[in-house]
Coordinates of C-alpha atoms in Angstrom, one line a residue:
Chain D
M25 CA 1.8 -2.5 50.7
T26 CA -2.1 -1.7 50.0
S27 CA -4.5 -4.4 50.7
L28 CA -5.2 -4.7 46.9
D29 CA -1.7 -6.0 46.1
D30 CA -2.6 -9.6 46.8
F31 CA -5.5 -9.2 44.7
S32 CA -3.6 -7.6 41.9
K33 CA -1.3 -10.8 41.6
R34 CA -4.3 -13.0 41.5
A35 CA -6.2 -11.1 39.1
R36 CA -3.1 -10.6 36.9
R37 CA -2.3 -14.3 36.6
A38 CA -6.3 -15.0 36.1
M39 CA -6.1 -12.3 33.2
D40 CA -3.2 -13.7 31.3
D41 CA -4.9 -16.8 31.4
A42 CA -8.0 -15.6 30.0
Q43 CA -6.3 -13.1 27.4
P44 CA -7.8 -14.2 24.1
A45 CA -5.6 -15.5 21.3
F46 CA -3.8 -12.9 19.2
D47 CA -3.0 -13.3 15.7
E48 CA 0.1 -11.3 15.5
A49 CA 0.9 -12.2 11.6
A50 CA -2.7 -11.2 10.6
G51 CA -2.8 -8.1 12.6
R52 CA 0.6 -7.2 10.9
R53 CA -0.5 -7.7 7.4
R54 CA -3.8 -6.0 8.2
L55 CA -2.2 -2.9 9.3
L56 CA 0.1 -2.8 6.4
A57 CA -2.6 -3.6 3.9
A58 CA -4.5 -0.9 5.3
L59 CA -2.2 1.8 5.4
P60 CA -1.7 2.7 1.5
A61 CA -5.4 2.3 1.0
G62 CA -6.6 4.3 3.5
K63 CA -7.8 7.9 3.0
K64 CA -8.0 9.8 6.0
G65 CA -6.4 10.0 9.7
A66 CA -3.1 11.5 10.9
A67 CA -1.4 8.1 11.0
L68 CA -1.9 7.9 7.2
R69 CA -0.8 11.2 6.5
W70 CA 2.6 10.0 8.0
W71 CA 2.4 6.9 5.6
L72 CA 1.5 8.8 2.6
G73 CA 4.6 11.1 3.4
V74 CA 6.6 8.1 3.1
G75 CA 5.0 7.2 0.0
A76 CA 3.1 4.4 -1.8
V77 CA 6.1 2.8 -2.9
A78 CA 7.6 2.4 0.5
A79 CA 4.5 1.3 1.7
A80 CA 4.1 -1.3 -1.1
A81 CA 7.7 -2.4 0.0
L82 CA 6.7 -2.9 3.3
L83 CA 4.4 -5.8 2.1
A84 CA 7.1 -7.5 0.3
V85 CA 9.4 -7.3 3.7
V86 CA 7.7 -10.4 4.8
G87 CA 9.7 -13.3 3.6
A88 CA 11.8 -11.2 1.3
W89 CA 15.0 -11.9 3.3
R90 CA 14.8 -15.5 2.3
T91 CA 14.4 -15.1 -1.4
R92 CA 16.6 -14.0 -3.9
S93 CA 14.1 -11.8 -6.0
G94 CA 12.3 -9.4 -4.0
E95 CA 15.1 -9.1 -1.5
Y96 CA 15.0 -6.0 0.5
V97 CA 18.1 -4.1 1.8
V98 CA 17.8 -1.3 4.3
A99 CA 20.8 0.3 5.7
T100 CA 20.4 2.2 8.7
Q101 CA 23.9 2.9 10.5
S102 CA 26.4 1.8 8.1
A103 CA 26.5 1.3 4.2
V104 CA 25.5 -2.3 2.9
T105 CA 27.3 -4.0 -0.1
V106 CA 25.2 -6.2 -2.2
P107 CA 27.3 -8.1 -4.6
F108 CA 25.7 -9.9 -7.7
E109 CA 26.5 -13.1 -9.3
E110 CA 27.4 -11.4 -12.4
G111 CA 30.4 -9.3 -11.0
S112 CA 28.4 -6.0 -10.3
S113 CA 27.8 -4.6 -6.8
A114 CA 25.6 -2.1 -5.3
V115 CA 26.3 0.0 -2.0
V116 CA 23.4 1.0 -0.3
S117 CA 24.2 4.5 1.8
P118 CA 23.3 4.9 5.4
G119 CA 19.5 5.8 5.5
S120 CA 18.7 4.2 2.2
E121 CA 16.6 1.4 1.2
L122 CA 16.8 -0.7 -1.8
R123 CA 14.6 -3.4 -3.3
I124 CA 16.4 -6.3 -5.5
E125 CA 13.6 -7.4 -7.6
A126 CA 15.5 -9.8 -9.9
R127 CA 18.9 -11.2 -10.4
T128 CA 19.7 -12.5 -13.7
P129 CA 22.7 -14.0 -15.2
D130 CA 23.0 -11.0 -17.2
G131 CA 22.4 -8.4 -14.6
A132 CA 19.5 -7.5 -12.3
R133 CA 16.6 -5.2 -11.8
V134 CA 16.6 -3.2 -8.5
E135 CA 14.6 -0.4 -7.1
V136 CA 15.8 2.5 -5.1
L137 CA 13.1 3.1 -2.5
R138 CA 14.7 5.8 -0.6
G139 CA 18.3 7.5 -0.3
R140 CA 21.3 6.8 -2.5
V141 CA 22.7 3.8 -3.8
D142 CA 25.9 3.5 -5.6
V143 CA 26.1 1.0 -8.3
A144 CA 29.3 -0.6 -10.3
V145 CA 27.9 -2.5 -13.2
T146 CA 30.5 -5.1 -14.9
H147 CA 29.9 -4.8 -18.4
R148 CA 28.8 -8.1 -20.2
P149 CA 27.9 -8.7 -23.8
R150 CA 24.2 -8.7 -23.2
T151 CA 24.0 -6.5 -19.9
D152 CA 20.6 -5.9 -18.7
W153 CA 20.7 -4.0 -15.6
H154 CA 18.0 -1.3 -14.7
V155 CA 17.9 0.9 -11.6
R156 CA 14.2 2.2 -11.0
A157 CA 13.6 5.1 -8.5
G158 CA 9.8 6.2 -8.6
P159 CA 8.9 6.7 -12.0
W160 CA 12.2 6.5 -13.3
D161 CA 14.0 3.8 -15.0
V162 CA 18.0 3.8 -15.5
A163 CA 19.2 1.4 -18.1
V164 CA 22.7 0.7 -17.2
T165 CA 25.3 -1.2 -19.6
G166 CA 28.5 -1.5 -17.9
T167 CA 29.6 1.7 -15.7
T168 CA 29.7 3.2 -12.3
L169 CA 26.8 5.4 -11.0
S170 CA 24.8 6.5 -8.3
V171 CA 20.9 6.9 -7.9
E172 CA 19.5 8.9 -5.3
W173 CA 15.6 9.0 -4.8
H174 CA 13.9 11.3 -2.6
P175 CA 10.4 10.2 -2.4
A176 CA 9.0 13.1 -0.7
E177 CA 10.1 15.6 -3.3
R178 CA 9.4 12.5 -6.0
R179 CA 13.0 13.5 -7.4
V180 CA 15.8 11.7 -8.8
E181 CA 19.3 12.3 -9.2
V182 CA 21.6 10.2 -11.3
A183 CA 25.3 10.8 -11.4
V184 CA 27.7 8.8 -13.7
F185 CA 31.2 8.2 -13.0
E186 CA 32.1 5.9 -15.9
G187 CA 30.3 4.8 -19.0
V188 CA 26.9 6.1 -20.3
V189 CA 23.3 5.3 -19.0
E190 CA 19.9 6.2 -20.2
V191 CA 17.3 7.6 -17.9
R192 CA 13.6 7.2 -18.9
R193 CA 10.4 7.9 -17.3
A194 CA 7.4 5.9 -18.4
D195 CA 5.9 7.2 -21.6
G196 CA 8.6 9.9 -21.5
P197 CA 11.7 10.9 -23.3
T198 CA 14.9 9.0 -22.9
T199 CA 17.9 11.2 -21.7
T200 CA 21.4 9.9 -22.2
V201 CA 23.7 10.5 -19.4
R202 CA 27.8 10.2 -20.0
A203 CA 30.5 9.8 -17.8
L204 CA 31.1 12.9 -15.5
E205 CA 27.4 14.2 -16.0
R206 CA 24.4 14.0 -13.9
F207 CA 21.0 13.9 -14.2
D208 CA 18.2 15.7 -11.9
S209 CA 14.8 15.2 -12.5
R210 CA 13.9 18.9 -11.6
V211 CA 16.6 20.3 -13.9
G212 CA 17.3 17.8 -16.3
L213 CA 20.9 17.1 -17.5
I214 CA 23.8 18.9 -15.9
R215 CA 27.3 18.8 -17.6
P216 CA 30.3 19.2 -15.5
Q217 CA 31.4 22.7 -14.9
P218 CA 34.5 24.0 -16.2
A219 CA 37.7 23.0 -14.4
L220 CA 38.8 24.8 -11.4
P221 CA 41.7 27.3 -11.2
S222 CA 44.8 25.9 -10.9
P223 CA 45.7 25.1 -7.1
P224 CA 48.1 27.3 -5.4
R225 CA 51.2 24.8 -5.8
P226 CA 51.9 23.2 -9.0
A227 CA 50.6 19.8 -9.4
P228 CA 51.8 17.2 -11.3
E229 CA 49.7 15.6 -14.0
P230 CA 46.9 14.0 -12.4
T231 CA 46.6 10.3 -11.9
P232 CA 43.4 8.7 -13.1
A233 CA 42.3 8.5 -9.8
Q234 CA 42.3 12.4 -9.6
R235 CA 39.9 12.6 -12.7
A236 CA 36.8 12.9 -10.6
P237 CA 33.8 14.9 -11.6
E238 CA 34.3 18.5 -10.6
W239 CA 30.8 19.1 -9.4
L240 CA 31.5 16.2 -7.0
S241 CA 34.6 17.0 -5.6
P242 CA 37.1 19.6 -6.7
S243 CA 39.3 19.3 -3.9
V244 CA 40.1 15.7 -4.9
I245 CA 41.3 17.1 -8.3
A246 CA 43.3 19.8 -6.5
F247 CA 46.2 17.7 -5.4
D248 CA 48.1 19.2 -2.8
A249 CA 50.9 17.0 -1.3
G250 CA 52.0 17.4 2.3
P251 CA 55.4 18.7 3.2
G252 CA 58.1 15.5 2.9
D253 CA 55.9 13.4 0.7
R254 CA 56.7 12.0 -2.2
P255 CA 55.5 13.0 -5.6
P256 CA 52.5 10.7 -6.8
P257 CA 54.0 7.8 -8.5
G258 CA 52.6 6.5 -12.1
P259 CA 49.7 4.4 -12.1
R260 CA 51.8 1.5 -12.8
A261 CA 53.4 1.9 -9.4
R262 CA 50.1 1.9 -7.8
P263 CA 47.9 -0.7 -9.4
W264 CA 45.1 -0.3 -7.1
V265 CA 44.6 3.3 -8.5
E266 CA 43.9 1.9 -12.0
L267 CA 41.5 -1.0 -10.7
E268 CA 39.7 1.5 -8.6
V269 CA 39.1 4.1 -11.3
A270 CA 38.1 0.9 -13.4
G271 CA 35.5 -0.1 -10.8
R272 CA 37.2 -3.1 -10.1
Y273 CA 37.1 -2.6 -6.2
L274 CA 37.6 -6.0 -5.1
E275 CA 40.9 -6.5 -7.1
A276 CA 41.9 -3.0 -6.0
L277 CA 41.4 -4.0 -2.4
D278 CA 43.5 -7.4 -2.8
A279 CA 46.1 -5.4 -4.6
V280 CA 46.3 -3.1 -1.4
R281 CA 46.0 -5.9 0.9
A282 CA 49.0 -8.0 -1.1
A283 CA 51.2 -4.7 -0.7
G284 CA 50.3 -4.3 2.9
S285 CA 47.6 -2.4 4.0
L286 CA 49.4 -0.6 6.6
K287 CA 52.5 0.2 4.6
V288 CA 50.4 1.5 1.6
L289 CA 48.2 3.6 3.9
A290 CA 51.6 5.1 5.5
K291 CA 52.9 6.0 2.2
A292 CA 50.1 6.8 -0.1
V293 CA 49.4 10.4 -1.1
P294 CA 46.2 12.2 -0.3
D295 CA 44.3 11.2 -3.4
E296 CA 45.3 7.8 -3.2
L297 CA 44.0 7.6 0.3
L298 CA 40.8 8.7 -1.0
A299 CA 40.5 6.4 -4.0
I300 CA 41.6 3.3 -1.3
A301 CA 38.8 4.5 0.9
R302 CA 36.6 4.5 -1.9
A303 CA 37.6 1.2 -3.2
A304 CA 37.0 -0.1 0.3
R305 CA 33.7 1.3 0.8
F306 CA 32.4 -0.1 -2.4
A307 CA 34.0 -3.6 -1.9
G308 CA 32.4 -3.7 1.7
D309 CA 35.6 -3.3 3.9
G310 CA 34.5 -0.4 6.0
A311 CA 37.1 -0.8 8.4
L312 CA 39.8 -0.2 5.8
A313 CA 37.8 2.8 4.1
T314 CA 37.7 4.3 7.6
E315 CA 41.2 3.7 8.3
A316 CA 42.1 5.1 5.0
L317 CA 40.2 8.3 5.8
L318 CA 41.4 8.7 9.3
T319 CA 45.0 8.3 7.8
T320 CA 44.3 11.1 5.2
R321 CA 43.2 13.2 8.2
R322 CA 46.3 12.5 10.3
R323 CA 48.9 12.6 7.6
F324 CA 47.6 15.6 5.6
T325 CA 46.0 17.8 8.1
G326 CA 44.7 21.0 6.6
S327 CA 44.6 19.8 3.1
S328 CA 41.3 19.9 1.3
Q329 CA 41.7 15.9 0.9
A330 CA 41.5 15.8 4.8
A331 CA 38.4 17.9 4.8
M332 CA 36.7 15.6 2.2
A333 CA 37.8 12.6 4.5
A334 CA 36.0 14.4 7.3
F335 CA 33.1 14.8 5.0
L336 CA 33.2 10.9 4.0
L337 CA 33.7 9.8 7.6
A338 CA 30.4 11.7 8.6
R339 CA 28.4 9.8 6.2
E340 CA 29.6 6.4 7.7
A341 CA 28.8 8.1 11.3
R342 CA 25.6 9.1 12.7
G343 CA 24.5 11.2 16.0
D344 CA 27.3 13.1 17.8
E345 CA 30.1 11.4 15.7
A346 CA 28.7 12.6 12.4
V347 CA 27.7 16.1 13.7
S348 CA 31.5 16.2 14.8
W349 CA 32.9 15.3 11.0
L350 CA 30.3 17.5 9.6
Q351 CA 31.6 20.3 11.7
R352 CA 35.0 20.0 11.1
Y353 CA 34.4 19.7 7.1
L354 CA 32.5 23.1 7.4
A355 CA 35.3 24.6 9.5
E356 CA 37.9 23.6 7.4
E357 CA 36.1 24.2 3.9
P358 CA 33.6 27.1 4.6
D359 CA 33.2 27.6 0.6
G360 CA 33.8 24.3 -0.3
A361 CA 32.2 22.1 -3.2
L362 CA 30.2 20.1 -0.6
T363 CA 29.4 22.9 2.0
R364 CA 25.9 23.0 1.3
E365 CA 25.4 19.3 1.6
A366 CA 27.5 19.0 4.7
A367 CA 25.3 21.8 6.1
G368 CA 22.2 19.9 5.2
R369 CA 23.6 17.0 6.6
L370 CA 24.6 18.4 9.7
L371 CA 20.9 19.5 10.4
E372 CA 19.9 15.7 10.1
A373 CA 22.8 14.8 12.2
L374 CA 21.9 17.1 15.1
M375 CA 18.4 15.9 15.0
Q376 CA 19.5 12.3 15.1
A377 CA 21.6 13.1 18.1
G378 CA 18.8 14.8 19.8
R379 CA 20.6 18.2 19.9
Y380 CA 17.2 19.9 18.8
A381 CA 18.1 23.4 19.8
E382 CA 21.5 23.3 17.7
A383 CA 19.5 21.8 15.1
R384 CA 17.3 24.8 15.0
T385 CA 20.1 27.3 15.1
A386 CA 21.9 25.4 12.1
A387 CA 18.7 25.4 10.2
T388 CA 18.3 29.3 10.7
S389 CA 21.8 29.5 9.2
Y390 CA 21.2 27.0 6.6
L391 CA 18.4 29.0 5.3
A392 CA 20.1 32.3 5.6
R393 CA 22.9 31.0 3.3
F394 CA 21.0 28.4 1.0
P395 CA 17.4 29.5 0.9
T396 CA 16.6 27.2 -1.9
G397 CA 19.1 24.5 -1.1
P398 CA 17.7 21.1 -1.2
H399 CA 17.6 20.7 2.8
A400 CA 15.6 24.1 2.7
P401 CA 12.2 22.4 3.3
Y402 CA 13.7 20.4 6.1
A403 CA 15.4 23.5 7.8
R404 CA 12.2 25.4 7.4
S405 CA 10.3 22.7 9.1
L406 CA 12.7 22.6 12.0
T407 CA 12.8 26.5 12.6
E408 CA 8.8 26.3 12.5
E409 CA 8.8 23.6 15.2
P410 CA 7.3 24.6 18.5
Chain Q
M15 CA 30.6 -9.8 5.1
S16 CA 27.8 -11.4 2.8
A17 CA 24.8 -9.3 2.0
P18 CA 22.3 -11.2 3.9
A19 CA 24.4 -11.0 7.1
R20 CA 24.6 -7.4 6.9
Q21 CA 20.9 -6.9 6.2
S22 CA 20.4 -9.0 9.3
A23 CA 22.9 -7.1 11.3
D24 CA 21.1 -4.2 10.4
V25 CA 17.7 -5.1 11.2
S26 CA 19.0 -6.7 14.5
L27 CA 20.0 -3.1 15.3
L28 CA 16.5 -1.8 14.7
R29 CA 15.2 -4.6 17.0
E30 CA 17.8 -3.8 19.6
D31 CA 18.5 -0.1 19.7
P32 CA 15.5 2.0 20.3
A33 CA 17.2 5.0 19.3
T34 CA 17.8 3.7 15.8
L35 CA 14.5 2.2 15.6
V36 CA 13.1 5.8 16.4
H37 CA 15.5 7.3 13.8
A38 CA 14.4 4.8 11.2
L39 CA 10.7 5.3 11.8
R40 CA 11.0 9.1 11.7
A41 CA 12.7 8.7 8.4
G42 CA 10.0 6.8 7.2
S43 CA 11.4 3.2 6.9
P44 CA 8.9 0.7 6.3
V45 CA 11.2 -2.0 7.7
A46 CA 11.4 0.0 11.2
A47 CA 7.6 0.0 11.1
G48 CA 7.3 -3.6 10.8
V49 CA 10.0 -3.9 13.4
L50 CA 8.2 -1.8 15.9
Y51 CA 4.9 -4.0 15.2
D52 CA 6.7 -7.3 16.1
R53 CA 8.4 -5.7 19.2
S54 CA 5.2 -4.0 20.7
A55 CA 2.0 -5.7 19.1
K56 CA 1.9 -8.6 21.8
R57 CA 2.3 -6.3 24.9
V58 CA -0.2 -3.6 23.4
H59 CA -3.1 -6.6 23.1
G60 CA -2.2 -7.5 26.6
L61 CA -2.3 -3.9 27.8
L62 CA -5.6 -3.1 26.1
F63 CA -7.3 -6.5 27.5
R64 CA -6.2 -5.8 31.0
M65 CA -7.4 -2.1 30.8
L66 CA -10.9 -2.9 28.7
G67 CA -11.8 -6.5 29.4
P68 CA -13.3 -8.8 26.9
D69 CA -13.9 -6.6 24.0
G70 CA -14.8 -8.0 20.4
E71 CA -13.0 -5.1 19.0
L72 CA -9.6 -5.7 20.7
E73 CA -7.7 -6.4 17.6
D74 CA -8.9 -3.3 15.9
L75 CA -7.7 -1.6 18.9
V76 CA -4.5 -2.6 18.6
Q77 CA -4.4 -1.5 14.9
E78 CA -5.7 1.9 16.2
T79 CA -2.9 2.2 18.5
F80 CA -0.1 1.5 15.8
M81 CA -1.8 4.2 13.6
E82 CA -1.8 6.6 16.5
L83 CA 1.8 5.6 17.3
F84 CA 3.0 6.2 13.7
A85 CA 1.3 9.7 13.5
S86 CA 2.5 10.9 16.8
L87 CA 5.9 9.6 16.8
H88 CA 7.4 13.3 16.2
R89 CA 6.4 14.3 19.5
L90 CA 8.7 11.5 21.1
R91 CA 11.6 13.7 22.5
D92 CA 13.7 10.8 24.0
P93 CA 13.9 7.5 21.8
L94 CA 15.0 5.6 24.6
A95 CA 11.6 6.1 26.2
L96 CA 9.9 4.4 23.1
D97 CA 8.3 1.6 25.2
G98 CA 6.9 4.1 27.6
W99 CA 5.5 6.0 24.6
V100 CA 3.7 3.0 23.1
A101 CA 1.9 2.2 26.7
S102 CA 0.9 5.8 26.7
I103 CA -0.7 5.7 23.3
A104 CA -2.3 2.3 24.1
V105 CA -3.5 4.2 27.2
M106 CA -5.1 6.8 25.2
V107 CA -6.8 4.4 22.8
A108 CA -8.3 2.7 25.6
C109 CA -9.5 6.1 27.2
K110 CA -11.3 6.8 23.9
R111 CA -12.9 3.3 23.9
L112 CA -14.1 3.7 27.4
Q113 CA -15.4 7.0 26.8
R114 CA -17.4 5.6 23.7
R115 CA -18.8 3.0 25.8
R116 CA -20.0 5.5 28.5
L117 CA -21.5 7.6 25.9
R118 CA -23.2 4.5 24.4
W119 CA -24.4 3.6 27.9
W120 CA -25.7 7.3 28.1
L121 CA -27.8 7.1 25.2
S122 CA -29.2 3.8 26.3
F123 CA -30.7 5.4 29.3
L124 CA -29.5 2.3 31.6
P125 CA -28.5 2.6 35.1
Q126 CA -24.8 3.0 35.5
E127 CA -24.5 -0.8 36.7
D128 CA -25.7 -1.8 33.7
V129 CA -23.1 -0.5 31.4
P130 CA -23.2 -3.1 28.5
E131 CA -20.0 -4.9 27.8
P132 CA -19.5 -4.4 24.0
E133 CA -19.5 -7.8 23.3
P134 CA -20.1 -10.7 25.8
V135 CA -17.0 -12.9 25.5
H136 CA -17.0 -16.2 27.4
L137 CA -13.8 -16.6 29.7
D138 CA -13.4 -20.3 29.6
T139 CA -11.0 -20.2 32.9
T140 CA -11.9 -21.4 36.4
A141 CA -11.6 -17.5 37.4
G142 CA -13.8 -16.3 34.5
E143 CA -16.9 -15.3 36.5
T144 CA -14.8 -13.6 39.0
L145 CA -13.0 -11.6 36.2
R146 CA -16.1 -10.8 34.7
Q147 CA -17.5 -9.4 37.9
C148 CA -14.1 -7.5 38.1
W149 CA -14.6 -5.7 35.1
K150 CA -18.2 -5.1 35.6
A151 CA -17.0 -3.4 38.7
L152 CA -14.2 -1.6 36.8
D153 CA -17.1 -0.3 34.6
Q154 CA -18.5 1.7 37.4
L155 CA -15.3 4.0 37.5
E156 CA -14.7 7.2 35.5
P157 CA -12.4 6.1 32.6
R158 CA -9.3 7.8 34.0
Q159 CA -9.8 6.4 37.5
R160 CA -10.2 3.1 35.9
L161 CA -7.0 3.2 33.9
A162 CA -5.0 4.4 36.6
L163 CA -6.2 1.3 38.8
V164 CA -5.3 -1.0 36.0
L165 CA -1.9 0.4 35.2
R166 CA -1.0 0.5 39.1
H167 CA -2.5 -2.7 40.1
L168 CA -3.0 -5.0 37.2
E169 CA -0.2 -3.7 35.0
G170 CA 2.3 -3.4 38.0
M171 CA 3.5 0.2 36.9
R172 CA 5.2 2.3 39.4
L173 CA 3.3 5.6 40.0
E174 CA 5.8 7.6 38.0
E175 CA 5.2 5.4 35.0
G176 CA 1.5 5.2 35.5
A177 CA 1.4 9.2 35.4
Q178 CA 3.4 9.1 32.3
A179 CA 1.3 6.5 30.7
L180 CA -1.8 8.5 31.8
D181 CA -0.2 11.7 30.8
V182 CA -1.0 13.5 34.0
S183 CA 1.1 14.7 36.8
L184 CA 2.1 12.4 39.6
A185 CA -0.1 14.2 41.9
T186 CA -3.2 13.7 39.8
F187 CA -2.2 10.2 39.2
K188 CA -2.2 9.7 42.8
R189 CA -5.6 11.3 43.2
L190 CA -7.2 9.5 40.3
L191 CA -5.9 6.2 42.0
A192 CA -7.2 7.0 45.1
K193 CA -10.7 7.7 43.9
G194 CA -10.5 4.5 41.9
E195 CA -9.8 2.1 44.5
A196 CA -12.3 3.5 46.6
R197 CA -15.0 3.2 44.2
F198 CA -13.6 -0.1 43.1
R199 CA -14.0 -1.5 46.5
D200 CA -17.6 0.2 46.8
A201 CA -18.9 -1.3 43.6
S202 CA -17.3 -4.7 44.5
T203 CA -19.9 -5.2 47.2
R204 CA -22.4 -6.0 44.6
F205 CA -20.2 -8.7 43.0
P206 CA -20.0 -11.8 45.6
A207 CA -17.0 -13.6 43.7
L208 CA -15.1 -10.7 43.4
R209 CA -15.7 -9.6 47.0
E210 CA -14.4 -12.7 48.1
W211 CA -11.2 -12.3 46.3
L212 CA -10.8 -8.9 47.6
E213 CA -11.5 -9.9 51.2
G214 CA -9.0 -12.8 50.9
A215 CA -6.5 -10.5 49.9
S216 CA -7.1 -8.0 52.8

């Protein structure tokens, strides 16, 4: 012990007593208010990367949790489901942020600040539902869709699963997007690609659940029952399938539970399992969604649906677990519909897991295969890091 | 689970798990920035006060610390070392401040023992005069010697932690500390109240 130790204790106590008052709240407000208005400095560059929208939203965080309008939802590790009084719901994907500007008896006004939000809007006579993303406004009148906003690229993607929406930019033209179409602000309206070739084995007539948009998930369409499994029953025998397709997720889930979740999962065919996982996810039952996906993996090993389940499980996971699921998807579907997406997300997951060297290697592979892919700038930044 | 409950859970996660917080900060989450401020602002304020003494710009320096922190977060390799990272940024900001003070003194042609305090702040405590003398004595030290002394003896950091916060090797930190201690003792001979404390201690 040095002779300064006793002095240190005494001085420390005296300094604690002498420390001037610190108004944390004022400091917080000042810091946040200064950021978007600043014009120089490395810190501001960081913030400008986030975008003025996010910075402005930060100001709204204070107290926003307590109010109904101006509510702020951030999903970090798992998806967050937000129910609305008029029956609609929104699912905020991990890593995404949503601001709810207003809830009304006929709808809501929400803003996607970052990432992806899936919205299932219940149709009403005077539905007034709007999803904003940057300068874009999506008017919804009863449909199921996803809106993805990339602030750094100022890019919006709207995918419509059911119904019709109108996408418009302030002072710009309006684009009508119908079921199975999507809108990308970089390229405009994208219609579904022609149907894929028939699967190797003859498949029965698809149930409504299998009529997913081709550009999203051809593997879901290509029904491939495992050995020993019964052919898919008609929709009436599986009421949750119809309900899920109609976007009535809570009712679909109730139907599954009424029939006995474990029993249903044990007997369901692959696409049905994916439909249950989807309904459970949208209805906020993450545990059942995960169980349905794991069951798909277990019971239908080697199928395209099992690969899809791996991709979806990665979406709910992070770090090493996400890496593992994405690697499995890529191994099982090296040329799948979501291979590019999975390869991109793998970079993010590896960085999240702190596996920087592997992330750089994966980034090099990504750039070699998808030089103009959506994750290319990110991959480039990883390969250029010292 | 209801939406507000889920939101709370996610914000709780940001508060409790540094890895999640760092991930969210790197991803540009404004909520995470607020959480980091709530988590660290008071500590940064205290740290700066002990390193610099009374300073009319203390709250500006807290702001500066967070700005630097956001800008440099990409260099943080281990998210679990977030608290240490915050301390090291505060130390860097304090070091710059001390260098500015010395520059001002140099430009003013004053003798070294008359390095002016940035703004005289009245310390309304019984030990106020001793503390004032303590910081006057610290003003005689080179900035890095002073910071090493404060981190070790007033902040109570271990040698390794101090070295990390000052961004120097352990050997360098020990050398700075030894020089700082010697010079502080030497300077204290000119300040009776401080000398009394030090003699009482030894």
